[in-house]
Amino acid sequence: WSLTKSAVESFTFADGTPIHMGTYDDSTIEKVFENRDARLSLIVDPEVLCPVSFAYKEGVNSTTGYYTDKFVDWNDYGTVTWSAPSNTADGPIYTLSEVMLNYAEACAELEDLGQGTMSQNDLDISVNIIREKHGKLPALKYEGKGKVSVNGKEITADPKNTAGVSNLLWELRRERRNELMCDGFRYLDLMRWKQGY
């Protein structure tokens, strides 16, 4: 299995802005990984674009070209426990990152419903810790109801936001997608967000 092009393109530039706000070049594998969220090269092997059905390492193939090696221990290759679902990778079941992402999303959702008020502190004690530590990204700044910026640039509406949610909520969903990539959350998130069509 491998990441889709959509998943790869959900990762922001290194300045924290989504790719729709800049010039994104996917003409070479090097350019895909250039100047991006640090988590991308930890999840997808940045060394090679593995052609579909062509062997990459140790005979392993990619179904999309973007070979993911998150949780893969190449030292254990060839043993009976190496392949999912019985591999021995220390895949977390419940992480602090998930708790923080749940908190930030809940704050934004409550604000949208008129049941609460989002604040900069809500972002700082949750998603901004993850962005800075794992993605090496600058912090998100709360700009008022449904609005968010990064490094003084307000994040504009993403053309892929077909859910009709605020830019703030969309960026929190992007952050959740990227932080929990390959951890088994995506399907249930899409169902929860009514995006499973």
XYZ file of N, CA and C in Angstrom:
591
model
N 0.839 -1.176 0.000
C 0.000 0.000 0.000
C 0.884 1.240 0.000
N 0.305 2.355 -0.393
C 1.073 3.582 -0.533
C 0.160 4.781 -0.364
N 0.764 5.969 -0.269
C -0.042 7.180 -0.162
C -0.542 7.602 -1.533
N -1.712 8.227 -1.543
C -2.251 8.786 -2.778
C -1.603 10.142 -3.034
N -1.761 10.635 -4.243
C -1.268 11.972 -4.586
C -1.959 13.018 -3.719
N -3.253 12.825 -3.471
C -4.010 13.741 -2.615
C -3.414 13.809 -1.216
N -3.034 12.657 -0.668
C -2.436 12.630 0.672
C -1.104 13.364 0.686
N -0.269 13.121 -0.308
C 1.027 13.793 -0.400
C 0.830 15.303 -0.524
N -0.164 15.713 -1.293
C -0.398 17.143 -1.512
C -1.105 17.820 -0.341
N -1.555 17.054 0.648
C -2.178 17.678 1.820
C -1.130 18.279 2.754
N 0.113 17.837 2.651
C 1.177 18.391 3.483
C 1.517 19.800 3.009
N 1.695 20.703 3.952
C 1.959 22.104 3.616
C 3.401 22.317 3.175
N 3.667 23.535 2.719
C 5.037 23.964 2.498
C 5.697 24.142 3.869
N 7.009 24.260 3.903
C 7.741 24.416 5.155
C 7.380 25.708 5.883
N 6.844 26.706 5.164
C 6.430 27.954 5.817
C 5.045 27.837 6.441
N 4.431 26.646 6.340
C 3.143 26.406 6.962
C 1.936 26.691 6.090
N 2.154 27.220 4.892
C 1.024 27.510 4.007
C 0.693 26.288 3.160
N -0.601 26.084 2.876
C -1.000 24.972 2.018
C -0.485 25.173 0.593
N -0.371 24.075 -0.154
C 0.225 24.180 -1.493
C -0.607 25.012 -2.454
N -1.909 25.192 -2.197
C -2.709 26.023 -3.105
C -2.350 27.505 -2.993
N -1.583 27.866 -1.965
C -1.182 29.264 -1.783
C 0.216 29.562 -2.329
N 0.822 28.592 -2.982
C 2.165 28.805 -3.511
C 2.336 28.105 -4.832
N 3.587 27.968 -5.240
C 3.903 27.283 -6.487
C 4.391 25.884 -6.150
N 3.570 24.918 -6.478
C 3.894 23.526 -6.189
C 4.317 22.848 -7.475
N 5.456 22.169 -7.434
C 5.996 21.511 -8.611
C 6.181 20.029 -8.308
N 5.456 19.187 -9.027
C 5.586 17.743 -8.806
C 6.208 17.043 -10.017
N 7.026 17.780 -10.743
C 7.627 17.210 -11.949
C 8.717 16.184 -11.645
N 9.314 16.255 -10.449
C 10.302 15.257 -10.032
C 10.039 14.901 -8.574
N 10.505 13.748 -8.151
C 10.322 13.333 -6.761
C 11.044 14.288 -5.822
N 12.187 14.815 -6.247
C 12.929 15.763 -5.416
C 12.099 17.022 -5.166
N 11.405 17.494 -6.200
C 10.612 18.715 -6.061
C 9.369 18.500 -5.206
N 8.825 17.284 -5.222
C 7.663 16.980 -4.382
C 8.024 17.169 -2.907
N 9.228 16.766 -2.510
C 9.641 16.818 -1.109
C 10.351 18.108 -0.738
N 10.649 18.932 -1.711
C 11.388 20.164 -1.473
C 10.545 21.170 -0.695
N 11.099 21.670 0.405
C 10.462 22.765 1.141
C 9.075 22.388 1.673
N 8.952 21.194 2.263
C 7.648 20.712 2.734
C 7.655 20.410 4.227
N 6.483 20.181 4.766
C 6.261 19.719 6.135
C 7.199 18.530 6.374
N 7.956 18.563 7.465
C 8.962 17.524 7.750
C 8.361 16.126 7.856
N 7.088 16.028 8.222
C 6.460 14.716 8.389
C 6.333 13.966 7.069
N 6.259 14.676 5.956
C 6.099 14.005 4.663
C 7.245 13.043 4.400
N 8.481 13.490 4.605
C 9.624 12.614 4.306
C 9.845 11.558 5.386
N 9.119 11.634 6.500
C 9.172 10.582 7.516
C 8.168 9.473 7.216
N 7.168 9.792 6.415
C 6.116 8.828 6.090
C 6.345 8.193 4.729
N 6.705 9.012 3.751
C 6.952 8.535 2.387
C 8.449 8.564 2.141
N 8.965 7.526 1.536
C 10.386 7.480 1.229
C 10.721 8.574 0.213
N 11.519 9.570 0.612
C 11.810 10.690 -0.286
C 12.874 10.395 -1.332
N 13.449 9.213 -1.267
C 14.554 8.880 -2.152
C 14.106 8.457 -3.545
N 12.920 7.875 -3.631
C 12.554 7.273 -4.902
C 11.048 7.294 -5.101
N 10.634 7.557 -6.319
C 9.236 7.396 -6.704
C 9.141 5.987 -7.272
N 8.479 5.117 -6.534
C 8.433 3.707 -6.908
C 7.347 3.485 -7.952
N 7.703 3.175 -9.193
C 6.682 2.940 -10.217
C 5.764 1.790 -9.818
N 4.503 1.927 -10.126
C 3.520 0.909 -9.783
C 3.944 -0.432 -10.385
N 3.906 -1.463 -9.575
C 4.256 -2.848 -9.925
C 5.751 -3.091 -10.088
N 6.582 -2.078 -9.947
C 8.025 -2.287 -10.016
C 8.545 -2.484 -8.598
N 9.444 -3.402 -8.407
C 10.014 -3.647 -7.087
C 10.875 -2.460 -6.670
N 10.777 -2.109 -5.393
C 11.599 -1.021 -4.847
C 12.693 -1.621 -3.974
N 12.448 -1.786 -2.689
C 13.415 -2.399 -1.781
C 12.964 -3.803 -1.469
N 13.879 -4.722 -1.465
C 13.582 -6.082 -1.041
C 12.344 -6.672 -1.725
N 12.063 -6.232 -2.952
C 10.925 -6.771 -3.681
C 9.592 -6.154 -3.319
N 9.585 -5.119 -2.459
C 8.334 -4.479 -2.046
C 7.875 -3.518 -3.137
N 6.579 -3.554 -3.443
C 6.026 -2.698 -4.490
C 5.189 -1.579 -3.896
N 4.901 -0.602 -4.747
C 4.024 0.507 -4.375
C 2.791 0.456 -5.262
N 1.632 0.763 -4.694
C 0.407 0.762 -5.495
C 0.121 2.123 -6.108
N 0.796 3.174 -5.629
C 0.552 4.522 -6.168
C 1.818 5.205 -6.654
N 2.966 4.681 -6.280
C 4.231 5.326 -6.620
C 4.877 5.958 -5.404
N 4.072 6.418 -4.436
C 4.609 7.020 -3.214
C 4.702 5.939 -2.152
N 5.872 5.327 -2.030
C 6.041 4.212 -1.101
C 6.162 4.735 0.323
N 5.293 4.274 1.202
C 5.355 4.681 2.601
C 6.099 3.639 3.417
N 7.000 4.122 4.273
C 7.709 3.191 5.140
C 7.552 3.567 6.609
N 6.452 4.251 6.934
C 6.142 4.526 8.342
C 5.853 3.188 9.013
N 6.447 2.961 10.160
C 6.329 1.742 10.954
C 7.041 0.537 10.333
N 7.784 0.716 9.257
C 8.475 -0.413 8.642
C 9.870 -0.537 9.247
N 10.166 -1.686 9.774
C 11.492 -1.966 10.310
C 12.208 -2.875 9.314
N 13.077 -2.283 8.500
C 13.760 -3.057 7.461
C 14.690 -4.110 8.053
N 15.089 -3.931 9.314
C 15.932 -4.942 9.967
C 15.172 -6.242 10.205
N 13.848 -6.168 10.212
C 13.002 -7.328 10.479
C 12.446 -7.933 9.186
N 12.906 -7.414 8.035
C 12.358 -7.858 6.752
C 12.541 -9.361 6.539
N 11.498 -9.982 6.025
C 11.578 -11.388 5.667
C 11.104 -12.336 6.746
N 10.889 -11.810 7.958
C 10.370 -12.687 9.004
C 8.855 -12.749 8.897
N 8.282 -13.713 9.573
C 6.841 -13.940 9.489
C 6.051 -12.783 10.079
N 6.654 -12.025 10.989
C 5.933 -10.923 11.634
C 6.103 -9.591 10.919
N 6.819 -9.563 9.814
C 7.116 -8.291 9.153
C 5.899 -7.695 8.466
N 5.080 -8.493 7.859
C 3.951 -7.986 7.085
C 2.718 -7.771 7.959
N 1.986 -6.683 7.631
C 0.730 -6.408 8.338
C -0.227 -7.556 8.051
N -1.134 -7.898 8.919
C -1.472 -7.190 10.149
C -0.719 -7.683 11.371
N 0.266 -8.515 11.201
C 0.932 -9.071 12.381
C 2.360 -8.569 12.545
N 2.672 -7.388 11.991
C 4.054 -6.924 12.132
C 4.335 -6.463 13.554
N 5.592 -6.329 13.870
C 6.012 -6.026 15.236
C 6.305 -4.550 15.443
N 5.906 -3.703 14.501
C 6.141 -2.268 14.646
C 5.418 -1.753 15.889
N 6.051 -0.796 16.544
C 5.444 -0.205 17.730
C 4.450 0.880 17.316
N 3.399 0.482 16.622
C 2.364 1.425 16.191
C 1.528 1.844 17.378
N 1.484 3.150 17.677
C 0.714 3.599 18.840
C -0.778 3.379 18.646
N -1.468 3.092 19.723
C -2.907 2.902 19.702
C -3.607 4.227 19.959
N -3.118 4.978 20.930
C -3.725 6.250 21.305
C -2.594 7.175 21.698
N -2.480 8.295 21.049
C -1.337 9.170 21.281
C -1.771 10.525 21.809
N -0.839 11.248 22.410
C -1.107 12.596 22.874
C -1.463 13.503 21.692
N -0.853 13.255 20.544
C -1.178 14.047 19.349
C -2.658 13.946 19.013
N -3.207 12.747 19.102
C -4.628 12.582 18.799
C -5.488 13.376 19.784
N -5.128 13.339 21.054
C -5.866 14.085 22.081
C -5.829 15.582 21.760
N -4.648 16.090 21.422
C -4.498 17.512 21.108
C -5.307 17.902 19.872
N -5.279 17.048 18.858
C -6.032 17.325 17.637
C -7.535 17.278 17.900
N -7.984 16.324 18.712
C -9.393 16.247 19.085
C -9.822 17.533 19.786
N -8.977 18.031 20.682
C -9.281 19.244 21.438
C -9.430 20.446 20.503
N -8.455 20.647 19.629
C -8.494 21.806 18.720
C -9.723 21.741 17.810
N -10.000 20.557 17.277
C -11.157 20.404 16.397
C -12.457 20.673 17.152
N -12.557 20.166 18.382
C -13.768 20.376 19.184
C -13.982 21.862 19.470
N -12.914 22.587 19.776
C -13.024 24.032 20.023
C -13.547 24.757 18.783
N -13.005 24.419 17.611
C -13.435 25.061 16.360
C -14.876 24.694 16.019
N -15.242 23.437 16.236
C -16.616 22.995 15.962
C -17.605 23.701 16.886
N -17.273 23.810 18.160
C -18.156 24.495 19.107
C -18.323 25.966 18.742
N -17.229 26.595 18.280
C -17.326 27.983 17.843
C -18.273 28.107 16.651
N -18.139 27.199 15.688
C -19.026 27.222 14.514
C -20.496 27.062 14.911
N -20.744 26.296 15.971
C -22.110 26.058 16.435
C -22.626 27.157 17.360
N -21.759 28.133 17.662
C -22.152 29.201 18.574
C -22.182 28.754 20.026
N -21.510 27.650 20.334
C -21.512 27.098 21.684
C -20.214 27.366 22.447
N -19.304 28.104 21.854
C -18.032 28.375 22.504
C -17.233 29.365 21.697
N -16.104 29.754 22.234
C -15.233 30.707 21.552
C -13.840 30.113 21.451
N -13.328 30.068 20.250
C -11.956 29.599 20.008
C -11.011 30.708 20.450
N -9.794 30.358 20.826
C -8.798 31.365 21.190
C -7.423 30.938 20.683
N -6.494 31.884 20.716
C -5.124 31.567 20.339
C -4.554 30.521 21.289
N -4.919 30.620 22.560
C -4.430 29.648 23.544
C -4.864 28.222 23.190
N -6.096 28.064 22.659
C -6.556 26.733 22.258
C -5.637 26.132 21.198
N -5.183 26.959 20.262
C -4.255 26.476 19.231
C -2.870 26.211 19.826
N -2.438 27.095 20.726
C -1.087 26.982 21.286
C -0.897 25.762 22.175
N -1.955 25.321 22.857
C -1.807 24.160 23.747
C -2.148 22.849 23.041
N -2.400 22.930 21.761
C -2.768 21.715 21.027
C -2.016 21.628 19.703
N -2.633 22.074 18.659
C -2.115 21.849 17.309
C -0.762 22.521 17.063
N -0.520 23.676 17.678
C 0.760 24.348 17.436
C 1.945 23.589 18.031
N 1.727 22.880 19.112
C 2.789 22.041 19.678
C 3.172 20.954 18.674
N 2.159 20.329 18.075
C 2.388 19.259 17.099
C 3.068 19.804 15.853
N 2.557 20.916 15.339
C 3.135 21.503 14.120
C 4.615 21.815 14.310
N 4.956 22.438 15.419
C 6.334 22.841 15.646
C 7.242 21.646 15.918
N 6.766 20.693 16.711
C 7.611 19.556 17.094
C 7.752 18.534 15.978
N 6.660 18.153 15.350
C 6.692 17.071 14.363
C 6.862 17.556 12.929
N 6.199 18.650 12.573
C 6.257 19.119 11.195
C 7.318 20.169 10.939
N 7.911 20.682 12.037
C 8.879 21.794 11.945
C 8.233 22.987 11.240
N 6.942 23.214 11.572
C 6.155 24.264 10.930
C 5.892 25.407 11.893
N 5.741 26.628 11.373
C 5.371 27.746 12.240
C 3.947 27.567 12.774
N 3.684 28.224 13.878
C 2.391 28.111 14.547
C 1.268 28.761 13.747
N 0.061 28.195 13.915
C -1.138 28.821 13.364
C -1.548 29.953 14.296
N -2.069 31.032 13.691
C -2.538 32.163 14.488
C -4.028 32.338 14.258
N -4.766 32.390 15.345
C -6.216 32.579 15.290
C -6.517 34.019 14.882
N -7.334 34.190 13.861
C -7.632 35.522 13.319
C -9.111 35.885 13.453
N -9.811 35.246 14.360
C -11.241 35.506 14.511
C -12.025 34.331 13.965
N -13.309 34.358 14.198
C -14.169 33.219 13.879
C -13.907 32.636 12.488
N -13.452 31.390 12.480
C -13.251 30.658 11.231
C -12.033 31.054 10.427
N -11.220 31.976 10.943
C -10.055 32.453 10.188
C -8.761 32.080 10.896
N -7.741 31.841 10.098
C -6.443 31.446 10.639
C -5.351 31.947 9.707
N -4.181 32.229 10.287
C -3.043 32.670 9.473
C -1.795 31.950 9.944
N -0.749 32.085 9.154
C 0.555 31.539 9.514
C 1.606 32.518 9.009
N 2.538 32.880 9.881
C 3.589 33.850 9.535
C 3.026 35.133 8.929
N 1.901 35.614 9.446
C 1.307 36.860 8.976
C 0.512 36.753 7.686
N 0.402 35.551 7.124
C -0.366 35.324 5.900
C -1.667 34.622 6.242
N -2.796 35.266 5.945
C -4.058 34.603 6.207
C -4.227 33.438 5.234
N -4.626 32.309 5.747
C -4.819 31.128 4.899
C -6.138 31.289 4.150
N -6.037 31.197 2.849
C -7.200 31.391 1.982
C -7.937 30.073 1.779
N -9.147 30.185 1.240
C -9.984 29.001 1.016
C -9.285 28.018 0.078
N -9.223 26.779 0.504
C -8.628 25.713 -0.291
C -9.665 25.240 -1.304
N -9.315 25.186 -2.593
C -10.255 24.692 -3.603
C -10.745 23.270 -3.319
N -9.988 22.506 -2.533
C -10.385 21.132 -2.216
C -11.375 21.069 -1.050
N -11.659 22.211 -0.439
C -12.605 22.253 0.674
C -14.033 22.233 0.117
N -14.511 21.038 -0.163
C -15.873 20.870 -0.677
C -16.865 20.650 0.459
N -16.371 20.639 1.693
C -17.234 20.411 2.856
C -17.931 21.683 3.307
N -17.454 22.825 2.828
C -18.065 24.095 3.208
C -17.750 24.529 4.629
N -16.691 23.996 5.226
C -16.316 24.388 6.578
C -15.382 25.593 6.528
N -15.213 26.258 7.664
C -14.350 27.436 7.740
C -12.906 27.072 7.413
N -12.129 28.093 7.058
C -10.715 27.871 6.767
C -9.986 27.323 7.996
N -10.373 27.792 9.181
C -9.760 27.295 10.412
C -10.021 25.801 10.583
N -11.265 25.406 10.473
C -11.599 23.993 10.649
C -10.949 23.140 9.569
N -10.887 23.655 8.338
C -10.249 22.907 7.261
C -8.773 22.674 7.553
N -8.092 23.702 8.087
C -6.671 23.551 8.406
C -6.462 22.592 9.572
N -7.389 22.581 10.523
C -7.279 21.622 11.624
C -7.503 20.200 11.118
N -8.405 20.043 10.160
C -8.619 18.717 9.561
C -7.395 18.292 8.761
N -6.759 19.241 8.086
C -5.520 18.938 7.346
C -4.442 18.484 8.329
N -4.335 19.206 9.436
C -3.335 18.865 10.437
C -3.582 17.467 10.995
N -4.835 17.142 11.242
C -5.182 15.808 11.736
C -4.800 14.749 10.709
N -5.135 15.017 9.453
C -4.816 14.064 8.386
C -3.318 13.796 8.327
N -2.533 14.861 8.390
C -1.092 14.720 8.230
C -0.421 14.101 9.452
N -0.831 14.515 10.632
C -0.215 13.986 11.852
C -0.548 12.512 12.048
N -1.767 12.119 11.708
C -2.200 10.742 11.933
C -2.155 9.889 10.656
N -1.425 10.356 9.660
C -1.308 9.650 8.387
C -0.824 8.220 8.608
N -1.511 7.268 8.029
C -1.190 5.841 8.081
C -1.472 5.205 9.443
N -2.147 5.921 10.334
C -2.442 5.380 11.660
C -3.832 4.755 11.744
N -4.593 4.768 10.633
C -5.884 4.112 10.609
C -7.077 4.974 10.982
N -6.932 6.298 10.959
C -8.015 7.200 11.342
C -8.809 7.760 10.165
N -8.244 7.755 8.984
C -8.800 8.521 7.865
C -10.236 8.121 7.507
N -10.519 6.845 7.402
C -11.860 6.414 6.997
C -12.918 6.928 7.972
N -12.686 6.714 9.254
C -13.669 7.148 10.247
C -13.786 8.669 10.294
N -12.668 9.378 10.087
C -12.740 10.845 10.023
C -13.605 11.294 8.855
N -13.404 10.694 7.691
C -14.210 11.067 6.522
C -15.689 10.793 6.763
N -16.011 9.696 7.403
C -17.411 9.394 7.721
C -17.974 10.428 8.704
N -17.180 10.753 9.711
C -17.604 11.710 10.733
C -17.829 13.093 10.133
N -17.012 13.456 9.154
C -17.124 14.767 8.517
C -18.102 14.772 7.345
N -18.767 13.614 7.138
C -19.710 13.449 6.019
C -19.038 13.732 4.673
N -17.799 13.219 4.530
C -17.019 13.382 3.304
C -16.729 12.034 2.638
N -17.456 11.003 3.007
C -17.179 9.671 2.494
C -17.924 9.333 1.229
N -17.930 10.237 0.291
C -18.619 9.971 -0.985
C -17.634 9.788 -2.103
